[in-house]
Coordinates of N, CA and C in Angstrom, one line a residue:
X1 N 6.8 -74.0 157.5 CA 7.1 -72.6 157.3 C 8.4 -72.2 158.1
X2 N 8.6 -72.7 159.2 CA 9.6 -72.5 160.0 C 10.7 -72.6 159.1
X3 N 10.8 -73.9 158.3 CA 12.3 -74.1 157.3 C 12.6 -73.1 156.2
X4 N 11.4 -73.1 155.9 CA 11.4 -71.6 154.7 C 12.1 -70.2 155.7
X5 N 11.8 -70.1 156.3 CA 12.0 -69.2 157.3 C 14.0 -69.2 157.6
X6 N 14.2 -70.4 157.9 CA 15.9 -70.5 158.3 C 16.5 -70.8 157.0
X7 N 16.2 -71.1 155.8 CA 16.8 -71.2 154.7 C 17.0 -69.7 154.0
X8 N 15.5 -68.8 154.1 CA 15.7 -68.1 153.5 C 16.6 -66.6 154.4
X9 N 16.7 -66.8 156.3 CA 17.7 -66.5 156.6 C 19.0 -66.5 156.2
X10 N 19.3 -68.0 156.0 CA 21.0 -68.3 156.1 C 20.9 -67.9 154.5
X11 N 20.2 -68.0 153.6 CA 20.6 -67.5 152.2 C 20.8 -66.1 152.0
X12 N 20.3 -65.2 153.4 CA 21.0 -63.8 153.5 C 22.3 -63.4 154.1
X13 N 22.3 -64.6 154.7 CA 24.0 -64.0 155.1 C 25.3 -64.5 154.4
X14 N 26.5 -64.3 154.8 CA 27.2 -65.0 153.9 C 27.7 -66.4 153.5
X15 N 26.8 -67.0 153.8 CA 26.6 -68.7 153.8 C 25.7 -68.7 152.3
X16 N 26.0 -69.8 151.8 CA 25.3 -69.7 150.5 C 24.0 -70.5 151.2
X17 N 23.0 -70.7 150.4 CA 21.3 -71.3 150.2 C 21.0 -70.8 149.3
X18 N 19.7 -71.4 149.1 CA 19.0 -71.8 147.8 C 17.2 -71.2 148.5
X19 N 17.1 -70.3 148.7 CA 15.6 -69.8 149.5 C 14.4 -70.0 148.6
X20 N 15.0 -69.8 147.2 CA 13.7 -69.8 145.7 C 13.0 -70.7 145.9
X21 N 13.9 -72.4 145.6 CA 14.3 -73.1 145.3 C 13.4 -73.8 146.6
X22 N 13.5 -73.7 147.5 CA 12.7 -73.7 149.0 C 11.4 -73.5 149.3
X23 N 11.2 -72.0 148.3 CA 9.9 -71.3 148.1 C 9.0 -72.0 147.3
X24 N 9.7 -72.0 145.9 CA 8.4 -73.0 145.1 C 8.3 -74.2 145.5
X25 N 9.0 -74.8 146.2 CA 8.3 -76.6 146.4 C 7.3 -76.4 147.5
X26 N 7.3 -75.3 148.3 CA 6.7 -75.6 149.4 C 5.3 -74.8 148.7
X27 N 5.4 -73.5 147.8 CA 4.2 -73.0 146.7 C 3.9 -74.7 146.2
X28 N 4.9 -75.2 145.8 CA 3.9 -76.6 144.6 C 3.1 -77.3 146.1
X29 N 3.2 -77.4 147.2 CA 2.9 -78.2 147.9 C 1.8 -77.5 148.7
X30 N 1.0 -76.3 147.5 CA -0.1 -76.2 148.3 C 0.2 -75.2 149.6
X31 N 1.0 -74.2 149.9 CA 0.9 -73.6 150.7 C 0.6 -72.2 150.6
X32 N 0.2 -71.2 151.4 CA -0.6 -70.0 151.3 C 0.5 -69.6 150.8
X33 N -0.1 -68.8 149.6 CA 1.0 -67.4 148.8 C 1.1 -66.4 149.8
X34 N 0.5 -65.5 150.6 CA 0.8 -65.0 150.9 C 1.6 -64.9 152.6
X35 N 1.2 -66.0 153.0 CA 2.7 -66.6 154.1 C 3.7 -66.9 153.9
X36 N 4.2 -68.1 152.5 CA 4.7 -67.8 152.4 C 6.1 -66.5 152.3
X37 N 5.5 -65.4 150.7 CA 6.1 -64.4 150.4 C 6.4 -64.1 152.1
X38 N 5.4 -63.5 153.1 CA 5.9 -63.0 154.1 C 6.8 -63.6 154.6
X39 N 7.2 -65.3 154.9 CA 8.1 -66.0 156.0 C 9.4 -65.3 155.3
X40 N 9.2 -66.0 154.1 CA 11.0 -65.9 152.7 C 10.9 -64.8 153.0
X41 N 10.6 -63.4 153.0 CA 10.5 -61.9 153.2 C 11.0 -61.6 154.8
X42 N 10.5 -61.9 155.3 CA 11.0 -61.6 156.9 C 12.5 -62.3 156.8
X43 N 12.5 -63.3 156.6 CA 13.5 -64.4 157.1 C 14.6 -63.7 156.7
X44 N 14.5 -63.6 155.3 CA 15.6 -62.7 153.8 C 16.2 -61.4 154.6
X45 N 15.3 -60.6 155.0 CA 15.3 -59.7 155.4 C 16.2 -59.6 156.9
X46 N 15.6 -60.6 158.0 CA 16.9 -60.8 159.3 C 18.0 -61.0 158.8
X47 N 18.4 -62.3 157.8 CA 19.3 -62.7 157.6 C 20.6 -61.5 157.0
X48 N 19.8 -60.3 156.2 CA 20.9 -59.4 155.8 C 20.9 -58.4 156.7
X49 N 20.1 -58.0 157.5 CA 20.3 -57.4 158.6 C 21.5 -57.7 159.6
X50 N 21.7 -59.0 159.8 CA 22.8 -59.5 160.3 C 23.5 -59.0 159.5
X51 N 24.1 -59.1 158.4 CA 24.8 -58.4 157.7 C 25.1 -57.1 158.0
X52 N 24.1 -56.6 158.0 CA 24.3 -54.9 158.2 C 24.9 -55.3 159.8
X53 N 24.5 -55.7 161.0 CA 25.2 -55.6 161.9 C 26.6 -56.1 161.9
X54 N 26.7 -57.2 161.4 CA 28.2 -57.7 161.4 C 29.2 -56.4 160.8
X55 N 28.8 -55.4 160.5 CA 29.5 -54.4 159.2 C 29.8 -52.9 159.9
X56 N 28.6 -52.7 161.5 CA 28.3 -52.1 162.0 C 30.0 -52.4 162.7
X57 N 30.2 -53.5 163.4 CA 31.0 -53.6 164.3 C 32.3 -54.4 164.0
X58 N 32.8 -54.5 162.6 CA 33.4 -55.0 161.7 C 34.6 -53.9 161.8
X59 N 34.3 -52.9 161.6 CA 35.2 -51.7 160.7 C 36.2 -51.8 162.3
X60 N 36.1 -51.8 163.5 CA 36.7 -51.7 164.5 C 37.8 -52.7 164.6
X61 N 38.1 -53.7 163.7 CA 39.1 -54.9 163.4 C 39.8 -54.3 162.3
X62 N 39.9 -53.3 161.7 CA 39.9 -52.8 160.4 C 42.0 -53.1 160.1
X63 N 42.3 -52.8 161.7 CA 43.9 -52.8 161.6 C 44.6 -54.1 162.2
X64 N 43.8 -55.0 162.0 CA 43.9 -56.0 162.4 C 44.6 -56.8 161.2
X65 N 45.7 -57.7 161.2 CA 46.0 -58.4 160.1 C 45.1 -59.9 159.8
X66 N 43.9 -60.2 160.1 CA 43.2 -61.1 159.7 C 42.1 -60.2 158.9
X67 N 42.2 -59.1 159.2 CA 40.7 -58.4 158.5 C 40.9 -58.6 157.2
X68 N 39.7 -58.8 156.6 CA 39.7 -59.6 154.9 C 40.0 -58.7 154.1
X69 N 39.4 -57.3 154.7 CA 39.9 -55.9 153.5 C 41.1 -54.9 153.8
X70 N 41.7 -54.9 153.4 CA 43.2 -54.0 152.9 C 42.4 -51.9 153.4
X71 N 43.1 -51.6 153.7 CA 42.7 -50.5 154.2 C 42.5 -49.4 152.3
X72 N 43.1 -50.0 151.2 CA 42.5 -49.3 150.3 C 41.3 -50.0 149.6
X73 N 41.1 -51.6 150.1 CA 40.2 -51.8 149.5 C 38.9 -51.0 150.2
X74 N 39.4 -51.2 151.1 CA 38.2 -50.5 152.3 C 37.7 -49.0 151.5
X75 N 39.0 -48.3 151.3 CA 38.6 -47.0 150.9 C 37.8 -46.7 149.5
X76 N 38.3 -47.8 149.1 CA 37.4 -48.2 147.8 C 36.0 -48.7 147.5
X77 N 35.8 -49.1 148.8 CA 34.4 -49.8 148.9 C 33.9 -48.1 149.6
X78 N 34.3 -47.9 150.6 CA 33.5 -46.5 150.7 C 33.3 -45.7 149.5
X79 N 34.5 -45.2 148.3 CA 34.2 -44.5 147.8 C 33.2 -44.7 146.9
X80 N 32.8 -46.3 146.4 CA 32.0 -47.3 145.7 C 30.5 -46.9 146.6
X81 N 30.3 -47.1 147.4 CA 29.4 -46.6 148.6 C 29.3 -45.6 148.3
X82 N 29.6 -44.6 148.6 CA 29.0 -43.2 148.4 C 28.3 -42.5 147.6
X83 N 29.3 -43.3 146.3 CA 29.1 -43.0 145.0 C 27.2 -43.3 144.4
X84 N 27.2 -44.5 144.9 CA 25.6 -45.0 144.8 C 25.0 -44.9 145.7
X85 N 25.3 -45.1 147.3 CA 24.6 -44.8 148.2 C 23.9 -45.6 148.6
X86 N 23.1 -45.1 149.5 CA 21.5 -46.4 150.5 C 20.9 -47.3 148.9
X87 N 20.5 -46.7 148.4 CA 19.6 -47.3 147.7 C 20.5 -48.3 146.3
X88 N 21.3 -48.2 146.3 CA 22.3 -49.6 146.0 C 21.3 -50.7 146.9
X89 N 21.2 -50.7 148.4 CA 20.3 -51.9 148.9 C 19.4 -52.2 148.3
X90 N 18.7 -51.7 147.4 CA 17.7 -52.3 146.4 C 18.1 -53.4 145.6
X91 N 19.9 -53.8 145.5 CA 20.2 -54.7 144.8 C 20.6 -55.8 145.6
X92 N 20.3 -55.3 146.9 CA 20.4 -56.9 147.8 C 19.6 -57.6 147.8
X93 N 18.8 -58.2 146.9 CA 18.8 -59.5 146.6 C 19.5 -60.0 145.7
X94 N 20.2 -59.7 145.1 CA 21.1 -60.0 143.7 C 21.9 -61.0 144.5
X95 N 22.3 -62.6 143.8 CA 23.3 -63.4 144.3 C 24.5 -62.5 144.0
X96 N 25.3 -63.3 144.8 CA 26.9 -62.1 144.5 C 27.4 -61.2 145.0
X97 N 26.6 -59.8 145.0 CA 26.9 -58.8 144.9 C 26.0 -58.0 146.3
X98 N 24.6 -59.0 146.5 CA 23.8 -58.7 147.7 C 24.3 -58.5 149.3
X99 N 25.0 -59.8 148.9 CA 25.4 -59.8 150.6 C 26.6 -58.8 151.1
X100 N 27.4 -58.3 150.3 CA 28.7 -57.5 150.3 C 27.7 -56.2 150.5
X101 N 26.6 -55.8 149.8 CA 26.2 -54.2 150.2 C 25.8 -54.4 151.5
X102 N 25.0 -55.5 152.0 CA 24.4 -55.3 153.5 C 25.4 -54.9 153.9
X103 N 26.7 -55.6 154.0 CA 27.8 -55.4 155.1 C 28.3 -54.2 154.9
X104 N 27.9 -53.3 153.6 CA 28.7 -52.0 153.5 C 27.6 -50.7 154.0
X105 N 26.7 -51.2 154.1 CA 25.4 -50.2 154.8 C 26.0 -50.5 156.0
X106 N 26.1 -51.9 156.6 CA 26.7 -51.6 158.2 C 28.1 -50.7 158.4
X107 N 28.8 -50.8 157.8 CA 30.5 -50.6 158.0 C 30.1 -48.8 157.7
X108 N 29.1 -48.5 156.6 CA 29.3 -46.9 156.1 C 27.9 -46.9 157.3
X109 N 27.5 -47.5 158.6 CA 26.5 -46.6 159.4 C 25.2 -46.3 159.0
X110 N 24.4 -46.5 157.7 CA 23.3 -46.5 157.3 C 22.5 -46.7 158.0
X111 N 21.3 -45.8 158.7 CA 20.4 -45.8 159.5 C 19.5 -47.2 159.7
X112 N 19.5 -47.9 161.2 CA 18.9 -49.2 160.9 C 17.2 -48.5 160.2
X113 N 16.3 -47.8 160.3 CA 15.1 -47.8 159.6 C 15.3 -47.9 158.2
X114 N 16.6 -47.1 157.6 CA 16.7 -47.0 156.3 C 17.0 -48.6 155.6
X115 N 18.2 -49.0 156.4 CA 18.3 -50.8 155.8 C 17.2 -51.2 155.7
X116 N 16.1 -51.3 156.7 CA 15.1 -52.2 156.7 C 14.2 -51.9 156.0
X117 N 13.8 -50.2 155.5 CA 13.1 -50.4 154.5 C 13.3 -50.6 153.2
X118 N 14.6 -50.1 152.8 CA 15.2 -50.6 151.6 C 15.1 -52.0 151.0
X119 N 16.2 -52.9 152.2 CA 16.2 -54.4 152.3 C 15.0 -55.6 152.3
X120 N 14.0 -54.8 153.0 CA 12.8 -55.8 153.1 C 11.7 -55.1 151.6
X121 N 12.2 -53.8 151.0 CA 11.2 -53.6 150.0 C 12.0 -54.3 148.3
X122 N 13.7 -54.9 148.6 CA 14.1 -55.4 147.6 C 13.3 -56.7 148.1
X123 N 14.0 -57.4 148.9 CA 13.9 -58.9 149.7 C 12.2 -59.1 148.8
X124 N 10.9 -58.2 149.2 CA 9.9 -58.3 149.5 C 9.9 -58.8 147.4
X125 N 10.1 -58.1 146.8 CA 10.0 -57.9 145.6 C 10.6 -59.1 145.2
X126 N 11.7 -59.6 145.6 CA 12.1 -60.7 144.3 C 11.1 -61.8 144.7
X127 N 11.2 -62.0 146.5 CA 9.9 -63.0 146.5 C 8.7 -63.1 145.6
X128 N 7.9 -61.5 145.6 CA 6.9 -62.0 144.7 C 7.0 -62.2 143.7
X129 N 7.7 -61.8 142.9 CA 8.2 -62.7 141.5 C 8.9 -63.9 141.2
X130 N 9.2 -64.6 142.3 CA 9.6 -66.0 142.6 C 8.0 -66.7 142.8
X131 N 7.4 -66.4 143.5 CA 5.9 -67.0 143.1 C 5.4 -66.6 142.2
X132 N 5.4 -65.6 141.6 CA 4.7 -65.0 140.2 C 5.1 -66.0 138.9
X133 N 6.2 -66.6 138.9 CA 6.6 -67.3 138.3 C 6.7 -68.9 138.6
X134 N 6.8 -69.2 139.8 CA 6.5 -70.7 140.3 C 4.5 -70.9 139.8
X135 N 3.7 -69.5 139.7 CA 2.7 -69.6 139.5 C 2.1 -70.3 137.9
X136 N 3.4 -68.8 137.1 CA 3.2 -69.4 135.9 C 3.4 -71.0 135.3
X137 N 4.5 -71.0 135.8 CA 5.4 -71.9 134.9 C 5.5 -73.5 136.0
X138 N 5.4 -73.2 137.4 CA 5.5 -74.6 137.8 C 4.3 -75.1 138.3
X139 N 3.4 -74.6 138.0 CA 1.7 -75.4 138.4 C 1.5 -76.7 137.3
X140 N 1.8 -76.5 136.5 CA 1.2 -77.9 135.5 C 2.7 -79.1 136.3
X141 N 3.5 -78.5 136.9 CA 4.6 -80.0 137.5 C 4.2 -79.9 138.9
X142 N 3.4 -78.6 139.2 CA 3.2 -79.9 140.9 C 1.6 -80.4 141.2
X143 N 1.1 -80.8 139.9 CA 0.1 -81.9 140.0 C 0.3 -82.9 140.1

């Protein structure tokens, strides 16, 4: 459980991982559904949280010539941010596109209660349909 745990951390931050992928072998191998869901769920959930903090304290480099974003990209991502707002975090679990909103809930200040409920109620959701589906479809291959 512990591994499920740091895989499905580091697959929330900006490091790639494979946390699904993690999830169903350790479901084919016989382990509690619902510990699982919670470890991948917690884990998912630290890992973009760090996001949200790295974002928190990010914007303070902003005039710095290594910072990754251009002061119009920046204004661009705010305006992109506004435009949709907190509950855009519902799309952090999406590959891609997930990890970039944590960091913009931190950088736009987003209340830490509000990240966390947002983030752990997406995080929480694709899990269970990651077992909902290792249920359907991968039980007749891990006999």
């Amino acid at each position: 459980m512990l591994s499920l745990f740091v895989v499905a951390l580091v697959s929330a931050t900006l490091l790639p991982g494979g946390s699904e992928v993690w999830l169903a072998r350790l479901w084919c191998l016989g382990e509690p559904v619902a510990m699982l869901w919670a470890v991948a769920t917690a884990g998912n959930t630290l890992g973009s949280l760090i996001n949200v903090w790295l974002g928190r304290y990010a914007r303070r480099f902003q005039d710095r010539r290594w910072f990754p974003a251009s002061r119009e990209g920046l204004a661009r991502a705010e305006r992109w941010y506004f435009r949709f707002g907190e509950w855009s975090l519902l799309a952090s679990w999406a590959p891609v596109v997930g990890d970039p909103l944590t960091v913009l809930a931190g950088i736009f200040r987003l209340p830490w209660w509000r990240a966390i409920l947002l983030i752990s109620l997406a995080k929480g959701t694709r899990y269970a349909l990651v077992l909902y589906l290792a249920q359907s479809w991968l039980a007749p291959l891990c006999q």
